[in-house]
Amino acid sequence: MTVSHKKSQLCPNCRGLISRNESICPYCGLKNPGSWWKNSGLLRLFLDPELFLNGLIGLNVALFVVSLIMIPGGMGMGMSPFGFLSPDNRSLLLLGATGTMPIETLHRWWSLVSASYLHGSLLHLIFNLIALRQLAPLIIQEYGLARMFSIYTLGGIGGFLLSYLAGVPFTIGASAAVCALIGAALYYGKSRGGSYGRQVFQQIGGWAIGIFVFGLLVPGINNWAHGGGMAAGILCGLLMGYQENRREMLSHRLFGVACVVGTILILLWALASAVIYRFF
Ligand SMILES: [Zn+2]
């Protein structure tokens, strides 16, 4: 019993029980299912959705605190509740805000990623994190955690790329990434159909309409980033598929790991360069 257990493993692609020295998985055809990198610890990043989501929220809160203390001054009560606890714009620029200004004058293309982790006020942070907390479980359920984070990352990049092309000079916030989750949910609802699909489409469609109405009424909202994020989310849903039509595979998990590693490296780079510019 123990001997056969030691010689068997789960296929890293389809999770079928296979022999450790199999050269091709008999269930899904994956080559060298025993190779170390296909079984590496990084792929375990996506085993605990609740922990992952709390980590993502914690990362946003931590960067918000850093942006407040990097250049103190925005810590007091502003003119409106929207301005309460607003980081200094110079601090946001140092930490990786995006737009035509950082990209064209500072050549910070990586800010297309980092800007999703910065927020303009306490209320901005709370709005985005509540939306993330509400939407992410549905996307994790229907797409799996690896694809959820890929959609989130690509949606932020897509939204800020569109807003850059539209000439927005300076912008930040998780809402482009959150809008990508909305886009992916809309695509899922429409593509799946049936009474559940229709229900998802209608409920999330209400969110989408609410965000656009809010964006038209409240000045200073980056509607290009919202629209671009949503479009990117729909495109991701179409290209990557969801659990019911394409179960999570090794390729989805590898792409998700690339998004996590890329994001962390960019945020560390942003943080290190901000500290160097600010204090040295
Ligand atoms: Zn397999």
Short mmCIF file of N, CA, C and O and ligand atoms in Angstrom, two decimals, residues 10-18 24-31 33 249, ligand 1:
data_model
loop_
_atom_site.label_atom_id
_atom_site.label_comp_id
_atom_site.label_asym_id
_atom_site.label_seq_id
_atom_site.Cartn_x
_atom_site.Cartn_y
_atom_site.Cartn_z
N LEU A 10 -0.59 12.70 -8.46
CA LEU A 10 -1.69 13.28 -9.22
C LEU A 10 -1.11 14.00 -10.43
O LEU A 10 -0.11 14.69 -10.32
N CYS A 11 -1.71 13.77 -11.59
CA CYS A 11 -1.26 14.49 -12.79
C CYS A 11 -1.42 15.99 -12.55
O CYS A 11 -2.49 16.43 -12.13
N PRO A 12 -0.34 16.78 -12.79
CA PRO A 12 -0.45 18.21 -12.51
C PRO A 12 -1.42 18.94 -13.45
O PRO A 12 -1.80 20.06 -13.18
N ASN A 13 -1.81 18.27 -14.52
CA ASN A 13 -2.75 18.90 -15.47
C ASN A 13 -4.19 18.56 -15.14
O ASN A 13 -5.00 19.44 -14.89
N CYS A 14 -4.50 17.25 -15.11
CA CYS A 14 -5.91 16.86 -14.98
C CYS A 14 -6.23 16.29 -13.59
O CYS A 14 -7.37 15.96 -13.32
N ARG A 15 -5.23 16.17 -12.72
CA ARG A 15 -5.42 15.65 -11.35
C ARG A 15 -5.79 14.17 -11.31
O ARG A 15 -6.29 13.69 -10.30
N GLY A 16 -5.60 13.47 -12.41
CA GLY A 16 -5.84 12.03 -12.41
C GLY A 16 -4.71 11.32 -11.65
O GLY A 16 -3.58 11.80 -11.61
N LEU A 17 -5.04 10.15 -11.03
CA LEU A 17 -4.02 9.40 -10.30
C LEU A 17 -3.18 8.60 -11.30
O LEU A 17 -3.70 7.75 -12.02
N ILE A 18 -1.87 8.91 -11.36
CA ILE A 18 -1.00 8.25 -12.34
C ILE A 18 0.25 7.72 -11.65
O ILE A 18 0.54 8.08 -10.52
N ILE A 24 3.77 9.82 -20.30
CA ILE A 24 2.63 10.59 -20.80
C ILE A 24 1.42 10.25 -19.93
O ILE A 24 1.17 9.08 -19.65
N CYS A 25 0.67 11.28 -19.47
CA CYS A 25 -0.52 11.00 -18.65
C CYS A 25 -1.55 10.26 -19.50
O CYS A 25 -1.93 10.74 -20.58
N PRO A 26 -2.01 9.08 -19.05
CA PRO A 26 -2.97 8.31 -19.84
C PRO A 26 -4.35 8.97 -19.92
O PRO A 26 -5.14 8.62 -20.80
N TYR A 27 -4.62 9.93 -19.05
CA TYR A 27 -5.95 10.56 -19.06
C TYR A 27 -6.01 11.79 -19.96
O TYR A 27 -6.97 11.99 -20.68
N CYS A 28 -4.96 12.66 -19.87
CA CYS A 28 -5.04 13.92 -20.61
C CYS A 28 -3.93 14.08 -21.65
O CYS A 28 -3.93 15.05 -22.41
N GLY A 29 -2.94 13.18 -21.67
CA GLY A 29 -1.90 13.25 -22.70
C GLY A 29 -0.76 14.20 -22.38
O GLY A 29 0.09 14.46 -23.23
N LEU A 30 -0.72 14.74 -21.13
CA LEU A 30 0.38 15.64 -20.77
C LEU A 30 1.71 14.89 -20.79
O LEU A 30 1.83 13.81 -20.23
N LYS A 31 2.72 15.50 -21.46
CA LYS A 31 4.04 14.87 -21.50
C LYS A 31 4.79 15.12 -20.21
O LYS A 31 4.69 16.20 -19.62
N PRO A 33 4.54 14.13 -16.97
CA PRO A 33 3.74 14.68 -15.86
C PRO A 33 4.51 14.70 -14.53
O PRO A 33 4.10 15.38 -13.60
N MET A 249 -6.65 23.87 -16.33
CA MET A 249 -5.55 23.02 -16.76
C MET A 249 -4.23 23.61 -16.27
O MET A 249 -4.18 24.73 -15.80
ZN ZN B 1 -3.41 14.23 -16.86
#
